[in-house]
mmCIF file of C-alpha atoms in Angstrom:
data_model
loop_
_atom_site.group_PDB
_atom_site.id
_atom_site.type_symbol
_atom_site.label_atom_id
_atom_site.label_comp_id
_atom_site.label_asym_id
_atom_site.label_seq_id
_atom_site.Cartn_x
_atom_site.Cartn_y
_atom_site.Cartn_z
ATOM 1 C CA PRO F 269 70.276 19.121 85.035
ATOM 2 C CA VAL F 270 66.772 19.668 86.366
ATOM 3 C CA CYS F 271 65.250 20.125 82.902
ATOM 4 C CA ASN F 272 66.079 16.476 82.101
ATOM 5 C CA ILE F 273 63.890 15.026 84.868
ATOM 6 C CA PRO F 274 61.489 12.501 83.260
ATOM 7 C CA PHE F 275 57.992 13.961 83.084
ATOM 8 C CA SER F 276 55.286 12.566 85.308
ATOM 9 C CA PRO F 277 51.984 14.192 86.258
ATOM 10 C CA LYS F 278 52.086 16.216 89.451
ATOM 11 C CA PRO F 279 50.412 14.408 92.336
ATOM 12 C CA PRO F 280 47.160 15.988 93.567
ATOM 13 C CA THR F 281 48.686 17.230 96.817
ATOM 14 C CA LEU F 282 50.609 20.506 96.813
ATOM 15 C CA VAL F 283 53.105 19.281 99.387
ATOM 16 C CA LEU F 284 56.571 18.434 98.093
ATOM 17 C CA GLN F 285 58.247 15.259 99.285
ATOM 18 C CA ASN F 286 60.435 15.322 102.378
ATOM 19 C CA LEU F 287 59.273 18.757 103.565
ATOM 20 C CA PRO F 288 57.415 18.950 106.880
ATOM 21 C CA GLU F 289 53.899 20.212 106.261
ATOM 22 C CA VAL F 290 52.493 23.164 108.200
ATOM 23 C CA LYS F 291 48.749 23.803 108.344
ATOM 24 C CA PRO F 292 48.217 27.568 108.543
ATOM 25 C CA GLU F 293 45.577 29.441 110.475
ATOM 26 C CA ILE F 294 43.106 30.972 108.024
ATOM 27 C CA THR F 295 41.487 34.359 108.563
ATOM 28 C CA GLN F 296 38.910 36.024 106.337
ATOM 29 C CA ASP F 297 38.910 39.775 105.774
ATOM 30 C CA PHE F 298 35.328 40.282 104.633
ATOM 31 C CA LEU F 299 35.777 44.038 104.114
ATOM 32 C CA LYS F 300 38.584 43.503 101.598
ATOM 33 C CA TYR F 301 37.254 40.174 100.234
ATOM 34 C CA ARG F 302 40.495 38.305 100.819
ATOM 35 C CA THR F 303 41.802 35.298 102.716
ATOM 36 C CA GLU F 304 44.989 35.494 104.786
ATOM 37 C CA TYR F 305 47.146 32.606 106.035
ATOM 38 C CA ARG F 306 49.227 32.623 109.210
ATOM 39 C CA ALA F 307 51.784 29.837 109.676
ATOM 40 C CA HIS F 308 53.700 29.275 112.901
ATOM 41 C CA LEU F 309 57.005 27.519 112.174
ATOM 42 C CA PRO F 310 58.258 25.800 115.363
ATOM 43 C CA GLY F 311 62.027 26.122 114.823
ATOM 44 C CA ALA F 312 64.900 25.897 112.344
ATOM 45 C CA GLY F 313 64.196 23.885 109.176
ATOM 46 C CA VAL F 314 62.284 23.903 105.893
ATOM 47 C CA PHE F 315 58.486 23.892 106.076
ATOM 48 C CA GLN F 316 55.759 23.903 103.436
ATOM 49 C CA CYS F 317 52.259 25.378 103.669
ATOM 50 C CA SER F 318 49.697 22.606 103.169
ATOM 51 C CA ILE F 319 47.324 24.951 101.301
ATOM 52 C CA THR F 320 49.378 27.269 99.088
ATOM 53 C CA GLY F 321 52.536 25.224 98.445
ATOM 54 C CA LEU F 322 54.743 28.092 99.699
ATOM 55 C CA SER F 323 57.843 26.831 101.526
ATOM 56 C CA PHE F 324 60.233 28.613 103.877
ATOM 57 C CA LYS F 325 63.671 27.759 105.209
ATOM 58 C CA VAL F 326 64.029 29.457 108.593
ATOM 59 C CA LYS F 327 66.775 29.584 111.199
ATOM 60 C CA SER F 328 64.516 29.887 114.249
ATOM 61 C CA GLU F 329 60.905 29.825 115.406
ATOM 62 C CA VAL F 330 58.795 32.395 113.572
ATOM 63 C CA THR F 331 55.255 33.255 112.477
ATOM 64 C CA ILE F 332 54.719 34.177 108.810
ATOM 65 C CA THR F 333 51.612 35.838 107.357
ATOM 66 C CA TYR F 334 50.834 35.627 103.644
ATOM 67 C CA ARG F 335 48.019 35.859 101.110
ATOM 68 C CA TYR F 336 47.439 35.656 97.381
ATOM 69 C CA ALA F 337 47.684 38.899 95.407
ATOM 70 C CA THR F 338 46.569 39.739 91.868
ATOM 71 C CA TRP F 339 49.168 39.992 89.102
ATOM 72 C CA THR F 340 47.113 42.275 86.875
ATOM 73 C CA ARG F 341 46.768 44.837 89.655
ATOM 74 C CA HIS F 342 50.539 45.213 90.013
ATOM 75 C CA LEU F 343 52.075 44.232 86.660
ATOM 76 C CA SER F 344 51.839 46.954 83.999
ATOM 77 C CA LYS F 345 50.364 46.144 80.587
ATOM 78 C CA ALA F 346 53.783 46.675 79.015
ATOM 79 C CA ASP F 347 55.319 44.156 81.420
ATOM 80 C CA GLN F 348 52.495 41.706 80.727
ATOM 81 C CA GLU F 349 53.537 41.788 77.065
ATOM 82 C CA MET F 350 57.132 40.915 78.027
ATOM 83 C CA TRP F 351 56.539 38.243 80.678
ATOM 84 C CA VAL F 352 54.619 34.996 81.105
ATOM 85 C CA LEU F 353 52.990 34.654 84.527
ATOM 86 C CA ALA F 354 54.494 31.425 85.855
ATOM 87 C CA GLY F 355 52.909 31.044 89.290
ATOM 88 C CA PRO F 356 50.817 32.790 91.943
ATOM 89 C CA LEU F 357 51.735 36.225 93.309
ATOM 90 C CA PHE F 358 52.096 36.321 97.110
ATOM 91 C CA HIS F 359 52.068 39.098 99.674
ATOM 92 C CA ILE F 360 54.326 37.891 102.518
ATOM 93 C CA LYS F 361 55.006 39.503 105.908
ATOM 94 C CA VAL F 362 57.613 38.252 108.403
ATOM 95 C CA GLN F 363 60.186 39.746 110.744
ATOM 96 C CA PRO F 364 63.481 40.438 108.905
ATOM 97 C CA GLY F 365 66.474 38.110 109.083
ATOM 98 C CA VAL F 366 64.718 34.869 110.056
ATOM 99 C CA VAL F 367 63.848 33.413 106.616
ATOM 100 C CA GLN F 368 66.930 32.015 104.871
ATOM 101 C CA ALA F 369 65.104 30.951 101.687
ATOM 102 C CA VAL F 370 61.618 31.000 100.198
ATOM 103 C CA HIS F 371 60.310 28.423 97.699
ATOM 104 C CA LEU F 372 57.795 30.152 95.391
ATOM 105 C CA PRO F 373 55.427 27.802 93.493
ATOM 106 C CA HIS F 374 55.540 27.806 89.682
ATOM 107 C CA PHE F 375 53.716 25.712 87.082
ATOM 108 C CA ILE F 376 56.324 25.547 84.286
ATOM 109 C CA CYS F 377 57.205 21.940 83.423
ATOM 110 C CA LEU F 378 60.979 21.590 83.817
ATOM 111 C CA ALA F 379 60.901 18.087 82.356
ATOM 112 C CA GLU F 380 60.655 19.635 78.896
ATOM 113 C CA GLU F 381 63.338 21.619 77.071
ATOM 114 C CA VAL F 382 62.866 25.084 78.593
ATOM 115 C CA ASP F 383 65.356 27.908 78.954
ATOM 116 C CA THR F 384 65.587 28.300 82.731
ATOM 117 C CA SER F 385 67.723 31.441 82.346
ATOM 118 C CA LEU F 386 64.546 33.281 81.330
ATOM 119 C CA CYS F 387 63.038 32.751 84.799
ATOM 120 C CA SER F 388 62.944 35.694 87.232
ATOM 121 C CA ILE F 389 61.283 36.475 90.526
ATOM 122 C CA ALA F 390 59.278 39.692 90.496
ATOM 123 C CA HIS F 391 59.499 41.765 93.674
ATOM 124 C CA PHE F 392 57.018 44.638 94.023
ATOM 125 C CA LYS F 393 57.692 47.337 96.579
ATOM 126 C CA SER F 394 56.174 50.833 96.756
ATOM 127 C CA GLY F 395 54.532 50.259 93.384
ATOM 128 C CA GLN F 396 57.813 49.441 91.623
ATOM 129 C CA MET F 397 58.882 46.048 90.239
ATOM 130 C CA THR F 398 62.411 44.766 90.561
ATOM 131 C CA LEU F 399 63.605 41.429 89.180
ATOM 132 C CA GLU F 400 65.748 38.888 90.986
ATOM 133 C CA LYS F 401 67.257 35.682 89.665
ATOM 134 C CA PRO F 402 66.220 32.579 91.633
ATOM 135 C CA THR F 403 69.024 30.834 93.486
ATOM 136 C CA ARG F 404 67.858 27.588 91.883
ATOM 137 C CA LEU F 405 64.847 26.065 90.154
ATOM 138 C CA VAL F 406 63.278 22.784 91.226
ATOM 139 C CA ALA F 407 60.123 20.998 90.120
ATOM 140 C CA TYR F 408 57.147 23.204 91.013
ATOM 141 C CA SER F 409 59.094 25.959 92.815
ATOM 142 C CA ALA F 410 61.747 28.657 92.416
ATOM 143 C CA VAL F 411 64.071 29.074 95.389
ATOM 144 C CA LEU F 412 65.278 32.533 96.465
ATOM 145 C CA GLU F 413 67.839 32.708 99.261
ATOM 146 C CA ASN F 414 68.113 35.587 101.754
ATOM 147 C CA PRO F 415 64.883 37.162 100.505
ATOM 148 C CA SER F 416 63.258 40.428 101.504
ATOM 149 C CA PHE F 417 59.474 40.398 101.477
ATOM 150 C CA SER F 418 56.455 42.226 100.175
ATOM 151 C CA LEU F 419 54.967 40.963 96.889
ATOM 152 C CA LEU F 420 56.787 38.046 95.229
ATOM 153 C CA GLY F 421 55.998 35.790 92.264
ATOM 154 C CA VAL F 422 57.635 33.838 89.424
ATOM 155 C CA LEU F 423 57.808 35.216 85.861
ATOM 156 C CA TRP F 424 59.247 33.836 82.598
ATOM 157 C CA ARG F 425 60.468 36.146 79.856
ATOM 158 C CA LYS F 426 58.684 35.758 76.510
ATOM 159 C CA LEU F 427 60.578 35.129 73.294
ATOM 160 C CA ARG F 428 58.823 36.499 70.227
ATOM 161 C CA SER F 429 59.783 33.493 68.141
ATOM 162 C CA THR F 430 58.470 30.975 70.655
ATOM 163 C CA LEU F 431 55.453 32.559 72.353
ATOM 164 C CA ASN F 432 53.826 29.154 72.929
ATOM 165 C CA SER F 433 56.995 27.298 73.857
ATOM 166 C CA LEU F 434 56.568 27.105 77.632
ATOM 167 C CA PRO F 435 55.177 23.744 78.807
ATOM 168 C CA VAL F 436 52.750 24.197 81.696
ATOM 169 C CA HIS F 437 51.468 21.868 84.404
ATOM 170 C CA SER F 438 47.696 22.181 84.316
ATOM 171 C CA LEU F 439 44.448 21.074 85.946
ATOM 172 C CA VAL F 440 41.050 20.056 84.620
ATOM 173 C CA LEU F 441 38.247 20.901 87.056
ATOM 174 C CA ILE F 442 34.759 19.455 86.594
ATOM 175 C CA PHE F 443 31.741 20.662 88.567
ATOM 176 C CA GLN F 444 28.193 19.372 88.429
ATOM 177 C CA GLN F 445 25.679 22.215 88.700
ATOM 178 C CA LEU F 446 23.142 20.693 91.048
ATOM 179 C CA SER F 447 20.350 23.180 90.380
ATOM 180 C CA ALA F 448 20.457 22.640 86.597
ATOM 181 C CA ALA F 449 18.376 20.259 84.522
ATOM 182 C CA ASN F 450 19.473 16.631 84.150
ATOM 183 C CA THR F 451 23.295 16.501 84.254
ATOM 184 C CA THR F 452 25.004 19.829 83.575
ATOM 185 C CA LEU F 453 28.776 20.064 84.030
ATOM 186 C CA HIS F 454 31.219 22.962 83.985
ATOM 187 C CA LEU F 455 34.698 21.996 82.747
ATOM 188 C CA TYR F 456 37.672 24.328 83.324
ATOM 189 C CA LEU F 457 41.211 24.103 81.955
ATOM 190 C CA ILE F 458 43.651 26.139 84.056
ATOM 191 C CA PRO F 459 47.371 26.274 84.916
ATOM 192 C CA ASP F 460 48.185 24.501 88.182
ATOM 193 C CA ASP F 461 47.815 27.689 90.221
ATOM 194 C CA ASN F 462 46.102 27.218 93.553
ATOM 195 C CA SER F 463 44.916 30.845 93.706
ATOM 196 C CA VAL F 464 42.950 30.326 90.468
ATOM 197 C CA LYS F 465 41.625 26.948 91.648
ATOM 198 C CA LYS F 466 40.363 28.462 94.924
ATOM 199 C CA ALA F 467 38.619 31.301 93.052
ATOM 200 C CA ILE F 468 36.808 28.809 90.792
ATOM 201 C CA GLU F 469 35.736 26.668 93.751
ATOM 202 C CA LYS F 470 34.292 29.720 95.496
ATOM 203 C CA GLN F 471 32.365 30.767 92.384
ATOM 204 C CA GLU F 472 30.979 27.262 91.840
ATOM 205 C CA ILE F 473 29.855 27.024 95.472
ATOM 206 C CA ASP F 474 27.819 30.172 94.875
ATOM 207 C CA TRP F 475 26.275 28.417 91.877
ATOM 208 C CA HIS F 476 25.403 25.351 94.013
ATOM 209 C CA SER F 477 27.833 23.022 92.263
ATOM 210 C CA LYS F 478 29.676 19.894 93.343
ATOM 211 C CA LEU F 479 33.329 19.194 92.438
ATOM 212 C CA ILE F 480 33.950 15.881 90.664
ATOM 213 C CA PRO F 481 37.642 15.064 91.328
ATOM 214 C CA LYS F 482 39.525 13.902 88.241
ATOM 215 C CA PRO F 483 43.245 13.618 87.398
ATOM 216 C CA PRO F 484 45.174 16.386 85.588
ATOM 217 C CA PRO F 485 46.340 16.204 81.954
ATOM 218 C CA PHE F 486 49.090 13.635 81.444
ATOM 219 C CA LYS F 487 51.080 15.973 79.159
ATOM 220 C CA PRO F 488 52.210 19.562 79.728
ATOM 221 C CA LEU F 489 50.029 22.130 77.920
ATOM 222 C CA TYR F 490 50.974 25.395 76.204
ATOM 223 C CA PHE F 491 49.576 28.890 76.678
ATOM 224 C CA GLY F 492 47.955 30.279 73.534
ATOM 225 C CA CYS F 493 46.927 26.851 72.226
ATOM 226 C CA ASN F 494 43.378 25.528 71.866
ATOM 227 C CA TYR F 495 42.227 22.243 73.371
ATOM 228 C CA GLN F 496 39.060 20.498 72.240
ATOM 229 C CA VAL F 497 36.727 18.601 74.565
ATOM 230 C CA THR F 498 35.153 15.459 73.080
ATOM 231 C CA SER F 499 33.057 12.589 74.398
ATOM 232 C CA THR F 500 32.480 8.896 73.709
ATOM 233 C CA LYS F 501 28.717 9.567 73.608
ATOM 234 C CA SER F 502 26.501 12.297 72.276
ATOM 235 C CA VAL F 503 26.558 15.296 74.608
ATOM 236 C CA GLU F 504 25.918 19.010 74.148
ATOM 237 C CA ILE F 505 29.005 21.190 74.667
ATOM 238 C CA MET F 506 28.473 24.957 74.812
ATOM 239 C CA PRO F 507 29.356 27.601 73.793
ATOM 240 C CA GLU F 508 31.854 25.529 71.772
ATOM 241 C CA ALA F 509 33.984 22.464 72.341
ATOM 242 C CA GLN F 510 37.332 24.310 72.210
ATOM 243 C CA LEU F 511 38.995 25.917 75.225
ATOM 244 C CA PRO F 512 41.855 28.393 74.775
ATOM 245 C CA PHE F 513 44.530 27.692 77.389
ATOM 246 C CA CYS F 514 45.501 30.932 79.093
ATOM 247 C CA TYR F 515 46.193 32.529 82.466
ATOM 248 C CA LYS F 516 43.370 34.651 83.871
ATOM 249 C CA SER F 517 43.634 36.444 87.195
ATOM 250 C CA PRO F 518 41.714 34.870 90.118
ATOM 251 C CA LYS F 519 39.626 38.068 90.166
ATOM 252 C CA GLU F 520 38.470 37.495 86.560
ATOM 253 C CA GLN F 521 35.732 35.153 85.351
ATOM 254 C CA GLN F 522 37.484 31.936 84.298
ATOM 255 C CA LEU F 523 36.713 30.293 80.960
ATOM 256 C CA PHE F 524 34.766 27.026 80.963
ATOM 257 C CA VAL F 525 32.629 24.859 78.705
ATOM 258 C CA GLU F 526 29.198 23.642 79.751
ATOM 259 C CA ILE F 527 28.525 19.975 79.078
ATOM 260 C CA TYR F 528 24.903 18.820 79.028
ATOM 261 C CA ILE F 529 24.201 15.084 79.370
ATOM 262 C CA SER F 530 20.573 14.028 78.948
ATOM 263 C CA ASN F 531 21.059 10.456 80.199
ATOM 264 C CA MET F 532 23.734 9.367 82.678
ATOM 265 C CA ALA F 533 22.439 5.830 83.180
ATOM 266 C CA GLU F 534 25.723 4.570 81.748
ATOM 267 C CA GLY F 535 29.195 6.064 82.056
ATOM 268 C CA ILE F 536 30.790 8.237 79.399
ATOM 269 C CA GLY F 537 34.382 9.058 78.500
ATOM 270 C CA LEU F 538 35.674 12.616 78.168
ATOM 271 C CA PHE F 539 38.805 13.528 76.227
ATOM 272 C CA MET F 540 40.819 16.669 75.593
ATOM 273 C CA ILE F 541 42.697 16.959 72.301
ATOM 274 C CA ASP F 542 45.517 19.316 71.312
ATOM 275 C CA THR F 543 44.117 20.895 68.125
ATOM 276 C CA ARG F 544 47.611 21.475 66.690
ATOM 277 C CA ASN F 545 48.360 17.787 66.215
ATOM 278 C CA ASP F 546 45.161 15.930 67.253
ATOM 279 C CA THR F 547 46.878 14.194 70.172
ATOM 280 C CA VAL F 548 44.989 13.304 73.349
ATOM 281 C CA VAL F 549 46.374 15.181 76.364
ATOM 282 C CA TRP F 550 43.715 14.212 78.942
ATOM 283 C CA ARG F 551 41.074 11.556 79.383
ATOM 284 C CA THR F 552 38.700 10.488 82.114
ATOM 285 C CA SER F 553 35.591 8.401 82.702
ATOM 286 C CA LEU F 554 32.420 9.797 84.218
ATOM 287 C CA ARG F 555 30.418 7.097 85.963
ATOM 288 C CA SER F 556 26.927 7.237 87.373
ATOM 289 C CA GLY F 557 28.437 7.150 90.876
ATOM 290 C CA ASP F 558 30.252 10.447 90.161
ATOM 291 C CA ILE F 559 26.968 12.212 89.473
ATOM 292 C CA ILE F 560 24.070 13.202 91.715
ATOM 293 C CA LEU F 561 20.934 12.080 89.856
ATOM 294 C CA PRO F 562 18.488 14.794 88.715
ATOM 295 C CA ASP F 563 15.653 13.806 91.058
ATOM 296 C CA CYS F 564 18.009 14.178 94.038
ATOM 297 C CA ALA F 565 20.018 17.184 92.897
ATOM 298 C CA SER F 566 17.663 19.845 94.231
ATOM 299 C CA LYS F 567 17.814 18.174 97.649
ATOM 300 C CA SER F 568 21.500 17.302 97.644
ATOM 301 C CA LEU F 569 23.603 20.423 97.616
ATOM 302 C CA SER F 570 27.286 19.953 98.322
ATOM 303 C CA GLY F 571 28.247 20.446 101.957
ATOM 304 C CA ALA F 572 29.667 23.910 101.235
ATOM 305 C CA ALA F 573 26.625 25.022 99.228
ATOM 306 C CA PHE F 574 24.281 23.691 101.930
ATOM 307 C CA MET F 575 26.137 25.603 104.673
ATOM 308 C CA LYS F 576 26.075 28.800 102.628
ATOM 309 C CA LYS F 577 22.379 28.549 101.774
ATOM 310 C CA HIS F 578 21.203 27.706 105.309
ATOM 311 C CA LYS F 579 23.802 29.544 107.432
ATOM 312 C CA THR F 580 21.305 31.828 109.191
ATOM 313 C CA LYS F 581 18.982 28.961 110.171
ATOM 314 C CA LEU F 582 21.879 26.729 111.236
ATOM 315 C CA CYS F 583 23.109 29.467 113.592
ATOM 316 C CA SER F 584 19.825 29.388 115.493
ATOM 317 C CA ARG F 585 18.878 25.699 115.164
ATOM 318 C CA MET F 586 22.091 23.634 115.307
ATOM 319 C CA THR F 587 22.308 21.574 118.520
ATOM 320 C CA GLN F 588 24.637 18.909 120.049
ATOM 321 C CA LEU F 589 27.570 21.278 119.584
ATOM 322 C CA SER F 590 29.905 19.396 121.959
ATOM 323 C CA THR F 591 29.399 16.164 120.004
ATOM 324 C CA ILE F 592 29.936 17.952 116.688
ATOM 325 C CA LEU F 593 33.160 19.530 117.946
ATOM 326 C CA LEU F 594 34.400 16.158 119.195
ATOM 327 C CA HIS F 595 33.903 14.571 115.766
ATOM 328 C CA LEU F 596 35.580 17.502 114.032
ATOM 329 C CA ARG F 597 38.577 17.147 116.362
ATOM 330 C CA GLU F 598 38.806 13.402 115.737
ATOM 331 C CA SER F 599 38.709 14.059 111.966
ATOM 332 C CA ASN F 600 41.516 16.662 112.308
ATOM 333 C CA VAL F 601 39.250 19.344 110.869
ATOM 334 C CA ILE F 602 39.800 21.618 113.886
ATOM 335 C CA ASN F 603 42.402 21.757 116.650
ATOM 336 C CA SER F 604 42.018 22.302 120.408
ATOM 337 C CA ASP F 605 42.585 26.068 120.167
ATOM 338 C CA GLU F 606 39.832 26.391 117.581
ATOM 339 C CA GLU F 607 37.498 24.255 119.685
ATOM 340 C CA GLU F 608 38.122 26.525 122.673
ATOM 341 C CA GLU F 609 37.485 29.596 120.513
ATOM 342 C CA VAL F 610 34.036 28.212 119.619
ATOM 343 C CA GLN F 611 33.216 27.233 123.205
ATOM 344 C CA ARG F 612 34.259 30.674 124.518
ATOM 345 C CA GLN F 613 31.308 32.397 122.854
ATOM 346 C CA ASP F 614 28.599 33.521 125.263
ATOM 347 C CA THR F 615 25.498 32.262 123.412
ATOM 348 C CA SER F 616 24.666 29.106 121.480
ATOM 349 C CA GLN F 617 23.818 31.128 118.395
ATOM 350 C CA ARG F 618 27.192 32.874 118.533
ATOM 351 C CA ARG F 619 28.984 29.515 119.057
ATOM 352 C CA ASN F 620 27.241 28.059 116.018
ATOM 353 C CA LYS F 621 28.105 31.109 113.926
ATOM 354 C CA VAL F 622 31.812 30.948 114.847
ATOM 355 C CA LEU F 623 31.921 27.225 114.033
ATOM 356 C CA LEU F 624 30.262 27.722 110.636
ATOM 357 C CA GLU F 625 32.641 30.581 109.768
ATOM 358 C CA LEU F 626 35.601 28.456 110.871
ATOM 359 C CA ALA F 627 34.521 25.607 108.575
ATOM 360 C CA GLU F 628 34.016 28.101 105.725
ATOM 361 C CA LYS F 629 37.563 29.452 106.129
ATOM 362 C CA LYS F 630 39.018 25.938 106.065
ATOM 363 C CA GLY F 631 37.493 25.157 102.687
ATOM 364 C CA LEU F 632 35.315 22.610 100.895
ATOM 365 C CA GLU F 633 36.541 19.486 102.678
ATOM 366 C CA ALA F 634 35.930 20.928 106.160
ATOM 367 C CA GLN F 635 32.421 22.050 105.207
ATOM 368 C CA GLU F 636 31.660 18.626 103.746
ATOM 369 C CA GLN F 637 32.857 16.969 106.983
ATOM 370 C CA LEU F 638 30.628 19.241 109.081
ATOM 371 C CA TYR F 639 27.684 18.534 106.774
ATOM 372 C CA GLN F 640 28.185 14.758 107.088
ATOM 373 C CA ILE F 641 28.376 15.011 110.892
ATOM 374 C CA LEU F 642 25.123 17.005 110.956
ATOM 375 C CA GLN F 643 23.483 14.414 108.706
ATOM 376 C CA ASN F 644 24.433 11.676 111.192
ATOM 377 C CA LYS F 645 23.701 13.578 114.415
ATOM 378 C CA ASP F 646 20.684 15.683 113.444
ATOM 379 C CA PRO F 647 19.145 14.167 110.272
ATOM 380 C CA PHE F 648 15.764 15.765 111.011
ATOM 381 C CA LEU F 649 17.279 19.254 110.915
ATOM 382 C CA ILE F 650 19.021 18.532 107.611
ATOM 383 C CA ALA F 651 15.869 17.021 106.101
ATOM 384 C CA ASP F 652 13.791 19.986 107.240
ATOM 385 C CA LEU F 653 16.202 22.542 105.778
ATOM 386 C CA GLU F 654 16.516 20.604 102.515
#
């Protein structure tokens, strides 16, 4: 049975093995402050979105549009007392009859002893929630065959006697706040929910922070439990060293601890301990190469933060657009259709604006790539803006 699969940490990529990956088109609705994904599936088969982890089994060519939704906006308070949120909530639109099955991401660890009969798929339509049993559960997703679509997400029924019994795949995110004194880090502990991760990344970009990639915990964690952050050297951890592990909506401010390091000349080790039994559930090393030194931090915003801060000036001053587009194509950041969309604009300022917005929609990695290309091709512009 699937619950007896030996536990191993989830790999960093969202894509499951043996499923063809589809890279969706990303559109930004600035009026409603939301991001929408549009995936074109070329024919019959099973395909997985490279960004969200959503997978679809389809019987013919089709285009599917989907976005993240907010659980707390749709799930009543009474239902929140009865159910554990077990994955992102999605709003999905597609023509009827083409999708044979949908794989909805969840973060419950099936390697542990969990009661899979308590899993349901919530389906919201016209403000009402109905519950459907998944056709089957696999690692990281619940499969529902012959689905109808609107709002769908995975829930797990709570048992009063075992409120903390669900093992959860989780992530530790570390950001260096570049505008802060010396070395200031923000450390988050969240369930492995990409909608929450994206919300944190967006917030930290606004705070001019840089992500420091580190592996996830090597043991499943439990909602309702506290986890303590410790270090091999003397550091300041505020407001306190303990983080309660919980699910907060992407629209809410996520919990984090601030770690202040006065001297990063040598590396330090960070640990996370389960306070119930004093066992280590996560460890990592922070080396000087991970950190931007204080005297450079004010000049060295992350690519995304740099683009955000200087967007207006880049629109009017960015040159060598054809060369930039060529490098972005070669790096698989943009495709030919997107390149044509940029080139179609009638003024250079408009072309620059469309390119910057395109990179913003594609996320941190695309913005970092564009920033690096600008550093190589127009270092004087970058130096002047910095």
